[in-house]
Amino acid sequence: MAGLTAAPEVLPGIPFARGLQEAAGAGFLLYCAIAVALLTAKFWFVLRNSGEHS
């Protein structure tokens, strides 16, 4: 049990895992931003063309 209380900086791979977690968070935010932009563009085109019935 004493080994589990070691500081995270001492454990190997923790800085690498932190970097992966930060990259994943940034990627998720980018994904959400792109999804919101595409949905906004879609709704804008639907509203813009709603008056033109073909």
JSON list of N, CA, C and O in Angstrom, two decimals:
[
{"chain": "A", "resi": 1, "resn": "MET", "atom": "N", "xyz": [0.81, -1.20, 0.00]},
{"chain": "A", "resi": 1, "resn": "MET", "atom": "CA", "xyz": [0.00, 0.00, 0.00]},
{"chain": "A", "resi": 1, "resn": "MET", "atom": "C", "xyz": [0.85, 1.26, 0.00]},
{"chain": "A", "resi": 1, "resn": "MET", "atom": "O", "xyz": [0.41, 2.28, -0.47]},
{"chain": "A", "resi": 2, "resn": "ALA", "atom": "N", "xyz": [2.06, 1.17, 0.55]},
{"chain": "A", "resi": 2, "resn": "ALA", "atom": "CA", "xyz": [2.89, 2.35, 0.62]},
{"chain": "A", "resi": 2, "resn": "ALA", "atom": "C", "xyz": [3.31, 2.82, -0.77]},
{"chain": "A", "resi": 2, "resn": "ALA", "atom": "O", "xyz": [3.49, 4.01, -1.00]},
{"chain": "A", "resi": 3, "resn": "GLY", "atom": "N", "xyz": [3.41, 1.89, -1.72]},
{"chain": "A", "resi": 3, "resn": "GLY", "atom": "CA", "xyz": [3.79, 2.27, -3.08]},
{"chain": "A", "resi": 3, "resn": "GLY", "atom": "C", "xyz": [2.71, 3.04, -3.81]},
{"chain": "A", "resi": 3, "resn": "GLY", "atom": "O", "xyz": [2.98, 3.79, -4.74]},
{"chain": "A", "resi": 4, "resn": "LEU", "atom": "N", "xyz": [1.47, 2.89, -3.42]},
{"chain": "A", "resi": 4, "resn": "LEU", "atom": "CA", "xyz": [0.38, 3.59, -4.08]},
{"chain": "A", "resi": 4, "resn": "LEU", "atom": "C", "xyz": [0.32, 5.06, -3.71]},
{"chain": "A", "resi": 4, "resn": "LEU", "atom": "O", "xyz": [-0.33, 5.85, -4.39]},
{"chain": "A", "resi": 5, "resn": "THR", "atom": "N", "xyz": [0.99, 5.44, -2.64]},
{"chain": "A", "resi": 5, "resn": "THR", "atom": "CA", "xyz": [0.95, 6.83, -2.20]},
{"chain": "A", "resi": 5, "resn": "THR", "atom": "C", "xyz": [2.10, 7.64, -2.79]},
{"chain": "A", "resi": 5, "resn": "THR", "atom": "O", "xyz": [2.33, 8.77, -2.37]},
{"chain": "A", "resi": 6, "resn": "ALA", "atom": "N", "xyz": [2.82, 7.08, -3.76]},
{"chain": "A", "resi": 6, "resn": "ALA", "atom": "CA", "xyz": [3.94, 7.79, -4.37]},
{"chain": "A", "resi": 6, "resn": "ALA", "atom": "C", "xyz": [3.44, 9.01, -5.13]},
{"chain": "A", "resi": 6, "resn": "ALA", "atom": "O", "xyz": [2.33, 9.04, -5.63]},
{"chain": "A", "resi": 7, "resn": "ALA", "atom": "N", "xyz": [4.26, 10.02, -5.22]},
{"chain": "A", "resi": 7, "resn": "ALA", "atom": "CA", "xyz": [3.91, 11.23, -5.97]},
{"chain": "A", "resi": 7, "resn": "ALA", "atom": "C", "xyz": [3.77, 10.87, -7.46]},
{"chain": "A", "resi": 7, "resn": "ALA", "atom": "O", "xyz": [4.54, 10.08, -7.97]},
{"chain": "A", "resi": 8, "resn": "PRO", "atom": "N", "xyz": [2.80, 11.45, -8.15]},
{"chain": "A", "resi": 8, "resn": "PRO", "atom": "CA", "xyz": [2.59, 11.12, -9.56]},
{"chain": "A", "resi": 8, "resn": "PRO", "atom": "C", "xyz": [3.81, 11.38, -10.44]},
{"chain": "A", "resi": 8, "resn": "PRO", "atom": "O", "xyz": [4.01, 10.72, -11.44]},
{"chain": "A", "resi": 9, "resn": "GLU", "atom": "N", "xyz": [4.64, 12.36, -10.05]},
{"chain": "A", "resi": 9, "resn": "GLU", "atom": "CA", "xyz": [5.81, 12.68, -10.86]},
{"chain": "A", "resi": 9, "resn": "GLU", "atom": "C", "xyz": [6.84, 11.56, -10.84]},
{"chain": "A", "resi": 9, "resn": "GLU", "atom": "O", "xyz": [7.68, 11.45, -11.72]},
{"chain": "A", "resi": 10, "resn": "VAL", "atom": "N", "xyz": [6.80, 10.73, -9.80]},
{"chain": "A", "resi": 10, "resn": "VAL", "atom": "CA", "xyz": [7.77, 9.64, -9.66]},
{"chain": "A", "resi": 10, "resn": "VAL", "atom": "C", "xyz": [7.38, 8.46, -10.55]},
{"chain": "A", "resi": 10, "resn": "VAL", "atom": "O", "xyz": [8.23, 7.74, -11.04]},
{"chain": "A", "resi": 11, "resn": "LEU", "atom": "N", "xyz": [6.09, 8.26, -10.77]},
{"chain": "A", "resi": 11, "resn": "LEU", "atom": "CA", "xyz": [5.62, 7.13, -11.55]},
{"chain": "A", "resi": 11, "resn": "LEU", "atom": "C", "xyz": [5.95, 7.33, -13.03]},
{"chain": "A", "resi": 11, "resn": "LEU", "atom": "O", "xyz": [5.73, 8.42, -13.57]},
{"chain": "A", "resi": 12, "resn": "PRO", "atom": "N", "xyz": [6.48, 6.30, -13.69]},
{"chain": "A", "resi": 12, "resn": "PRO", "atom": "CA", "xyz": [6.80, 6.44, -15.11]},
{"chain": "A", "resi": 12, "resn": "PRO", "atom": "C", "xyz": [5.53, 6.48, -15.96]},
{"chain": "A", "resi": 12, "resn": "PRO", "atom": "O", "xyz": [4.55, 5.82, -15.68]},
{"chain": "A", "resi": 13, "resn": "GLY", "atom": "N", "xyz": [5.55, 7.29, -17.00]},
{"chain": "A", "resi": 13, "resn": "GLY", "atom": "CA", "xyz": [4.44, 7.36, -17.93]},
{"chain": "A", "resi": 13, "resn": "GLY", "atom": "C", "xyz": [3.37, 8.37, -17.58]},
{"chain": "A", "resi": 13, "resn": "GLY", "atom": "O", "xyz": [2.50, 8.65, -18.40]},
{"chain": "A", "resi": 14, "resn": "ILE", "atom": "N", "xyz": [3.41, 8.94, -16.39]},
{"chain": "A", "resi": 14, "resn": "ILE", "atom": "CA", "xyz": [2.37, 9.89, -16.00]},
{"chain": "A", "resi": 14, "resn": "ILE", "atom": "C", "xyz": [2.44, 11.18, -16.83]},
{"chain": "A", "resi": 14, "resn": "ILE", "atom": "O", "xyz": [1.41, 11.65, -17.29]},
{"chain": "A", "resi": 15, "resn": "PRO", "atom": "N", "xyz": [3.62, 11.76, -17.07]},
{"chain": "A", "resi": 15, "resn": "PRO", "atom": "CA", "xyz": [3.64, 12.95, -17.94]},
{"chain": "A", "resi": 15, "resn": "PRO", "atom": "C", "xyz": [3.13, 12.65, -19.35]},
{"chain": "A", "resi": 15, "resn": "PRO", "atom": "O", "xyz": [2.43, 13.47, -19.96]},
{"chain": "A", "resi": 16, "resn": "PHE", "atom": "N", "xyz": [3.44, 11.46, -19.86]},
{"chain": "A", "resi": 16, "resn": "PHE", "atom": "CA", "xyz": [2.95, 11.07, -21.18]},
{"chain": "A", "resi": 16, "resn": "PHE", "atom": "C", "xyz": [1.43, 10.96, -21.18]},
{"chain": "A", "resi": 16, "resn": "PHE", "atom": "O", "xyz": [0.75, 11.42, -22.09]},
{"chain": "A", "resi": 17, "resn": "ALA", "atom": "N", "xyz": [0.89, 10.37, -20.11]},
{"chain": "A", "resi": 17, "resn": "ALA", "atom": "CA", "xyz": [-0.56, 10.23, -19.99]},
{"chain": "A", "resi": 17, "resn": "ALA", "atom": "C", "xyz": [-1.24, 11.59, -19.88]},
{"chain": "A", "resi": 17, "resn": "ALA", "atom": "O", "xyz": [-2.31, 11.80, -20.44]},
{"chain": "A", "resi": 18, "resn": "ARG", "atom": "N", "xyz": [-0.61, 12.51, -19.16]},
{"chain": "A", "resi": 18, "resn": "ARG", "atom": "CA", "xyz": [-1.17, 13.86, -19.06]},
{"chain": "A", "resi": 18, "resn": "ARG", "atom": "C", "xyz": [-1.20, 14.54, -20.43]},
{"chain": "A", "resi": 18, "resn": "ARG", "atom": "O", "xyz": [-2.16, 15.22, -20.78]},
{"chain": "A", "resi": 19, "resn": "GLY", "atom": "N", "xyz": [-0.13, 14.36, -21.19]},
{"chain": "A", "resi": 19, "resn": "GLY", "atom": "CA", "xyz": [-0.10, 14.93, -22.54]},
{"chain": "A", "resi": 19, "resn": "GLY", "atom": "C", "xyz": [-1.18, 14.34, -23.44]},
{"chain": "A", "resi": 19, "resn": "GLY", "atom": "O", "xyz": [-1.83, 15.06, -24.20]},
{"chain": "A", "resi": 20, "resn": "LEU", "atom": "N", "xyz": [-1.39, 13.03, -23.33]},
{"chain": "A", "resi": 20, "resn": "LEU", "atom": "CA", "xyz": [-2.46, 12.40, -24.11]},
{"chain": "A", "resi": 20, "resn": "LEU", "atom": "C", "xyz": [-3.83, 12.92, -23.70]},
{"chain": "A", "resi": 20, "resn": "LEU", "atom": "O", "xyz": [-4.70, 13.16, -24.54]},
{"chain": "A", "resi": 21, "resn": "GLN", "atom": "N", "xyz": [-4.01, 13.11, -22.41]},
{"chain": "A", "resi": 21, "resn": "GLN", "atom": "CA", "xyz": [-5.29, 13.60, -21.92]},
{"chain": "A", "resi": 21, "resn": "GLN", "atom": "C", "xyz": [-5.55, 15.03, -22.41]},
{"chain": "A", "resi": 21, "resn": "GLN", "atom": "O", "xyz": [-6.67, 15.37, -22.80]},
{"chain": "A", "resi": 22, "resn": "GLU", "atom": "N", "xyz": [-4.53, 15.87, -22.41]},
{"chain": "A", "resi": 22, "resn": "GLU", "atom": "CA", "xyz": [-4.68, 17.23, -22.90]},
{"chain": "A", "resi": 22, "resn": "GLU", "atom": "C", "xyz": [-4.97, 17.24, -24.40]},
{"chain": "A", "resi": 22, "resn": "GLU", "atom": "O", "xyz": [-5.81, 18.01, -24.87]},
{"chain": "A", "resi": 23, "resn": "ALA", "atom": "N", "xyz": [-4.29, 16.38, -25.15]},
{"chain": "A", "resi": 23, "resn": "ALA", "atom": "CA", "xyz": [-4.53, 16.30, -26.59]},
{"chain": "A", "resi": 23, "resn": "ALA", "atom": "C", "xyz": [-5.95, 15.81, -26.87]},
{"chain": "A", "resi": 23, "resn": "ALA", "atom": "O", "xyz": [-6.63, 16.30, -27.78]},
{"chain": "A", "resi": 24, "resn": "ALA", "atom": "N", "xyz": [-6.41, 14.84, -26.10]},
{"chain": "A", "resi": 24, "resn": "ALA", "atom": "CA", "xyz": [-7.76, 14.33, -26.29]},
{"chain": "A", "resi": 24, "resn": "ALA", "atom": "C", "xyz": [-8.79, 15.41, -25.97]},
{"chain": "A", "resi": 24, "resn": "ALA", "atom": "O", "xyz": [-9.80, 15.54, -26.66]},
{"chain": "A", "resi": 25, "resn": "GLY", "atom": "N", "xyz": [-8.54, 16.17, -24.93]},
{"chain": "A", "resi": 25, "resn": "GLY", "atom": "CA", "xyz": [-9.46, 17.26, -24.59]},
{"chain": "A", "resi": 25, "resn": "GLY", "atom": "C", "xyz": [-9.51, 18.32, -25.67]},
{"chain": "A", "resi": 25, "resn": "GLY", "atom": "O", "xyz": [-10.58, 18.79, -26.04]},
{"chain": "A", "resi": 26, "resn": "ALA", "atom": "N", "xyz": [-8.36, 18.67, -26.22]},
{"chain": "A", "resi": 26, "resn": "ALA", "atom": "CA", "xyz": [-8.33, 19.65, -27.29]},
{"chain": "A", "resi": 26, "resn": "ALA", "atom": "C", "xyz": [-9.02, 19.11, -28.54]},
{"chain": "A", "resi": 26, "resn": "ALA", "atom": "O", "xyz": [-9.75, 19.84, -29.22]},
{"chain": "A", "resi": 27, "resn": "GLY", "atom": "N", "xyz": [-8.81, 17.84, -28.84]},
{"chain": "A", "resi": 27, "resn": "GLY", "atom": "CA", "xyz": [-9.47, 17.23, -29.99]},
{"chain": "A", "resi": 27, "resn": "GLY", "atom": "C", "xyz": [-10.97, 17.20, -29.83]},
{"chain": "A", "resi": 27, "resn": "GLY", "atom": "O", "xyz": [-11.71, 17.43, -30.78]},
{"chain": "A", "resi": 28, "resn": "PHE", "atom": "N", "xyz": [-11.44, 16.92, -28.63]},
{"chain": "A", "resi": 28, "resn": "PHE", "atom": "CA", "xyz": [-12.89, 16.89, -28.38]},
{"chain": "A", "resi": 28, "resn": "PHE", "atom": "C", "xyz": [-13.48, 18.28, -28.55]},
{"chain": "A", "resi": 28, "resn": "PHE", "atom": "O", "xyz": [-14.56, 18.44, -29.14]},
{"chain": "A", "resi": 29, "resn": "LEU", "atom": "N", "xyz": [-12.80, 19.31, -28.05]},
{"chain": "A", "resi": 29, "resn": "LEU", "atom": "CA", "xyz": [-13.29, 20.67, -28.20]},
{"chain": "A", "resi": 29, "resn": "LEU", "atom": "C", "xyz": [-13.33, 21.07, -29.68]},
{"chain": "A", "resi": 29, "resn": "LEU", "atom": "O", "xyz": [-14.27, 21.73, -30.13]},
{"chain": "A", "resi": 30, "resn": "LEU", "atom": "N", "xyz": [-12.32, 20.66, -30.44]},
{"chain": "A", "resi": 30, "resn": "LEU", "atom": "CA", "xyz": [-12.30, 20.95, -31.87]},
{"chain": "A", "resi": 30, "resn": "LEU", "atom": "C", "xyz": [-13.46, 20.24, -32.57]},
{"chain": "A", "resi": 30, "resn": "LEU", "atom": "O", "xyz": [-14.14, 20.82, -33.42]},
{"chain": "A", "resi": 31, "resn": "TYR", "atom": "N", "xyz": [-13.70, 18.98, -32.20]},
{"chain": "A", "resi": 31, "resn": "TYR", "atom": "CA", "xyz": [-14.81, 18.22, -32.78]},
{"chain": "A", "resi": 31, "resn": "TYR", "atom": "C", "xyz": [-16.14, 18.91, -32.49]},
{"chain": "A", "resi": 31, "resn": "TYR", "atom": "O", "xyz": [-16.99, 19.05, -33.38]},
{"chain": "A", "resi": 32, "resn": "CYS", "atom": "N", "xyz": [-16.35, 19.35, -31.25]},
{"chain": "A", "resi": 32, "resn": "CYS", "atom": "CA", "xyz": [-17.59, 20.04, -30.89]},
{"chain": "A", "resi": 32, "resn": "CYS", "atom": "C", "xyz": [-17.75, 21.35, -31.65]},
{"chain": "A", "resi": 32, "resn": "CYS", "atom": "O", "xyz": [-18.85, 21.67, -32.11]},
{"chain": "A", "resi": 33, "resn": "ALA", "atom": "N", "xyz": [-16.67, 22.09, -31.81]},
{"chain": "A", "resi": 33, "resn": "ALA", "atom": "CA", "xyz": [-16.73, 23.35, -32.53]},
{"chain": "A", "resi": 33, "resn": "ALA", "atom": "C", "xyz": [-17.09, 23.13, -33.99]},
{"chain": "A", "resi": 33, "resn": "ALA", "atom": "O", "xyz": [-17.91, 23.87, -34.56]},
{"chain": "A", "resi": 34, "resn": "ILE", "atom": "N", "xyz": [-16.52, 22.11, -34.61]},
{"chain": "A", "resi": 34, "resn": "ILE", "atom": "CA", "xyz": [-16.84, 21.82, -36.01]},
{"chain": "A", "resi": 34, "resn": "ILE", "atom": "C", "xyz": [-18.29, 21.36, -36.14]},
{"chain": "A", "resi": 34, "resn": "ILE", "atom": "O", "xyz": [-19.00, 21.77, -37.07]},
{"chain": "A", "resi": 35, "resn": "ALA", "atom": "N", "xyz": [-18.75, 20.53, -35.22]},
{"chain": "A", "resi": 35, "resn": "ALA", "atom": "CA", "xyz": [-20.14, 20.07, -35.26]},
{"chain": "A", "resi": 35, "resn": "ALA", "atom": "C", "xyz": [-21.11, 21.24, -35.12]},
{"chain": "A", "resi": 35, "resn": "ALA", "atom": "O", "xyz": [-22.11, 21.32, -35.86]},
{"chain": "A", "resi": 36, "resn": "VAL", "atom": "N", "xyz": [-20.85, 22.16, -34.22]},
{"chain": "A", "resi": 36, "resn": "VAL", "atom": "CA", "xyz": [-21.72, 23.32, -34.04]},
{"chain": "A", "resi": 36, "resn": "VAL", "atom": "C", "xyz": [-21.70, 24.19, -35.30]},
{"chain": "A", "resi": 36, "resn": "VAL", "atom": "O", "xyz": [-22.75, 24.66, -35.75]},
{"chain": "A", "resi": 37, "resn": "ALA", "atom": "N", "xyz": [-20.54, 24.38, -35.89]},
{"chain": "A", "resi": 37, "resn": "ALA", "atom": "CA", "xyz": [-20.44, 25.19, -37.11]},
{"chain": "A", "resi": 37, "resn": "ALA", "atom": "C", "xyz": [-21.23, 24.55, -38.26]},
{"chain": "A", "resi": 37, "resn": "ALA", "atom": "O", "xyz": [-21.94, 25.24, -38.99]},
{"chain": "A", "resi": 38, "resn": "LEU", "atom": "N", "xyz": [-21.11, 23.23, -38.42]},
{"chain": "A", "resi": 38, "resn": "LEU", "atom": "CA", "xyz": [-21.84, 22.55, -39.50]},
{"chain": "A", "resi": 38, "resn": "LEU", "atom": "C", "xyz": [-23.35, 22.60, -39.27]},
{"chain": "A", "resi": 38, "resn": "LEU", "atom": "O", "xyz": [-24.12, 22.83, -40.22]},
{"chain": "A", "resi": 39, "resn": "LEU", "atom": "N", "xyz": [-23.78, 22.38, -38.04]},
{"chain": "A", "resi": 39, "resn": "LEU", "atom": "CA", "xyz": [-25.22, 22.46, -37.75]},
{"chain": "A", "resi": 39, "resn": "LEU", "atom": "C", "xyz": [-25.76, 23.87, -37.95]},
{"chain": "A", "resi": 39, "resn": "LEU", "atom": "O", "xyz": [-26.86, 24.05, -38.47]},
{"chain": "A", "resi": 40, "resn": "THR", "atom": "N", "xyz": [-24.98, 24.86, -37.55]},
{"chain": "A", "resi": 40, "resn": "THR", "atom": "CA", "xyz": [-25.40, 26.24, -37.75]},
{"chain": "A", "resi": 40, "resn": "THR", "atom": "C", "xyz": [-25.52, 26.56, -39.24]},
{"chain": "A", "resi": 40, "resn": "THR", "atom": "O", "xyz": [-26.50, 27.18, -39.67]},
{"chain": "A", "resi": 41, "resn": "ALA", "atom": "N", "xyz": [-24.55, 26.13, -40.03]},
{"chain": "A", "resi": 41, "resn": "ALA", "atom": "CA", "xyz": [-24.60, 26.36, -41.47]},
{"chain": "A", "resi": 41, "resn": "ALA", "atom": "C", "xyz": [-25.80, 25.65, -42.09]},
{"chain": "A", "resi": 41, "resn": "ALA", "atom": "O", "xyz": [-26.50, 26.21, -42.94]},
{"chain": "A", "resi": 42, "resn": "LYS", "atom": "N", "xyz": [-26.07, 24.43, -41.65]},
{"chain": "A", "resi": 42, "resn": "LYS", "atom": "CA", "xyz": [-27.22, 23.68, -42.18]},
{"chain": "A", "resi": 42, "resn": "LYS", "atom": "C", "xyz": [-28.52, 24.41, -41.88]},
{"chain": "A", "resi": 42, "resn": "LYS", "atom": "O", "xyz": [-29.36, 24.58, -42.76]},
{"chain": "A", "resi": 43, "resn": "PHE", "atom": "N", "xyz": [-28.72, 24.81, -40.63]},
{"chain": "A", "resi": 43, "resn": "PHE", "atom": "CA", "xyz": [-29.95, 25.51, -40.27]},
{"chain": "A", "resi": 43, "resn": "PHE", "atom": "C", "xyz": [-30.07, 26.85, -40.98]},
{"chain": "A", "resi": 43, "resn": "PHE", "atom": "O", "xyz": [-31.16, 27.27, -41.36]},
{"chain": "A", "resi": 44, "resn": "TRP", "atom": "N", "xyz": [-28.95, 27.53, -41.19]},
{"chain": "A", "resi": 44, "resn": "TRP", "atom": "CA", "xyz": [-28.97, 28.81, -41.89]},
{"chain": "A", "resi": 44, "resn": "TRP", "atom": "C", "xyz": [-29.44, 28.62, -43.33]},
{"chain": "A", "resi": 44, "resn": "TRP", "atom": "O", "xyz": [-30.27, 29.37, -43.83]},
{"chain": "A", "resi": 45, "resn": "PHE", "atom": "N", "xyz": [-28.92, 27.57, -44.00]},
{"chain": "A", "resi": 45, "resn": "PHE", "atom": "CA", "xyz": [-29.35, 27.30, -45.37]},
{"chain": "A", "resi": 45, "resn": "PHE", "atom": "C", "xyz": [-30.81, 26.87, -45.42]},
{"chain": "A", "resi": 45, "resn": "PHE", "atom": "O", "xyz": [-31.54, 27.24, -46.34]},
{"chain": "A", "resi": 46, "resn": "VAL", "atom": "N", "xyz": [-31.28, 26.10, -44.44]},
{"chain": "A", "resi": 46, "resn": "VAL", "atom": "CA", "xyz": [-32.68, 25.69, -44.41]},
{"chain": "A", "resi": 46, "resn": "VAL", "atom": "C", "xyz": [-33.58, 26.90, -44.23]},
{"chain": "A", "resi": 46, "resn": "VAL", "atom": "O", "xyz": [-34.58, 27.04, -44.94]},
{"chain": "A", "resi": 47, "resn": "LEU", "atom": "N", "xyz": [-33.23, 27.77, -43.32]},
{"chain": "A", "resi": 47, "resn": "LEU", "atom": "CA", "xyz": [-34.05, 28.98, -43.11]},
{"chain": "A", "resi": 47, "resn": "LEU", "atom": "C", "xyz": [-33.99, 29.92, -44.30]},
{"chain": "A", "resi": 47, "resn": "LEU", "atom": "O", "xyz": [-34.97, 30.55, -44.65]},
{"chain": "A", "resi": 48, "resn": "ARG", "atom": "N", "xyz": [-32.83, 30.00, -44.92]},
{"chain": "A", "resi": 48, "resn": "ARG", "atom": "CA", "xyz": [-32.67, 30.90, -46.07]},
{"chain": "A", "resi": 48, "resn": "ARG", "atom": "C", "xyz": [-33.48, 30.43, -47.26]},
{"chain": "A", "resi": 48, "resn": "ARG", "atom": "O", "xyz": [-34.03, 31.24, -48.00]},
{"chain": "A", "resi": 49, "resn": "ASN", "atom": "N", "xyz": [-33.57, 29.12, -47.46]},
{"chain": "A", "resi": 49, "resn": "ASN", "atom": "CA", "xyz": [-34.26, 28.58, -48.62]},
{"chain": "A", "resi": 49, "resn": "ASN", "atom": "C", "xyz": [-35.70, 28.17, -48.30]},
{"chain": "A", "resi": 49, "resn": "ASN", "atom": "O", "xyz": [-36.35, 27.58, -49.15]},
{"chain": "A", "resi": 50, "resn": "SER", "atom": "N", "xyz": [-36.19, 28.46, -47.11]},
{"chain": "A", "resi": 50, "resn": "SER", "atom": "CA", "xyz": [-37.54, 28.03, -46.76]},
{"chain": "A", "resi": 50, "resn": "SER", "atom": "C", "xyz": [-38.60, 28.78, -47.55]},
{"chain": "A", "resi": 50, "resn": "SER", "atom": "O", "xyz": [-39.69, 28.27, -47.77]},
{"chain": "A", "resi": 51, "resn": "GLY", "atom": "N", "xyz": [-38.30, 29.98, -48.00]},
{"chain": "A", "resi": 51, "resn": "GLY", "atom": "CA", "xyz": [-39.27, 30.77, -48.77]},
{"chain": "A", "resi": 51, "resn": "GLY", "atom": "C", "xyz": [-39.35, 30.36, -50.23]},
{"chain": "A", "resi": 51, "resn": "GLY", "atom": "O", "xyz": [-40.32, 30.66, -50.92]},
{"chain": "A", "resi": 52, "resn": "GLU", "atom": "N", "xyz": [-38.37, 29.66, -50.72]},
{"chain": "A", "resi": 52, "resn": "GLU", "atom": "CA", "xyz": [-38.32, 29.26, -52.14]},
{"chain": "A", "resi": 52, "resn": "GLU", "atom": "C", "xyz": [-38.81, 27.82, -52.27]},
{"chain": "A", "resi": 52, "resn": "GLU", "atom": "O", "xyz": [-38.08, 26.88, -52.03]},
{"chain": "A", "resi": 53, "resn": "HIS", "atom": "N", "xyz": [-40.06, 27.64, -52.65]},
{"chain": "A", "resi": 53, "resn": "HIS", "atom": "CA", "xyz": [-40.59, 26.29, -52.86]},
{"chain": "A", "resi": 53, "resn": "HIS", "atom": "C", "xyz": [-40.42, 25.92, -54.31]},
{"chain": "A", "resi": 53, "resn": "HIS", "atom": "O", "xyz": [-40.78, 26.67, -55.21]},
{"chain": "A", "resi": 54, "resn": "SER", "atom": "N", "xyz": [-39.86, 24.74, -54.57]},
{"chain": "A", "resi": 54, "resn": "SER", "atom": "CA", "xyz": [-39.65, 24.33, -55.96]},
{"chain": "A", "resi": 54, "resn": "SER", "atom": "C", "xyz": [-40.57, 23.21, -56.34]},
{"chain": "A", "resi": 54, "resn": "SER", "atom": "O", "xyz": [-41.14, 22.52, -55.56]}
]
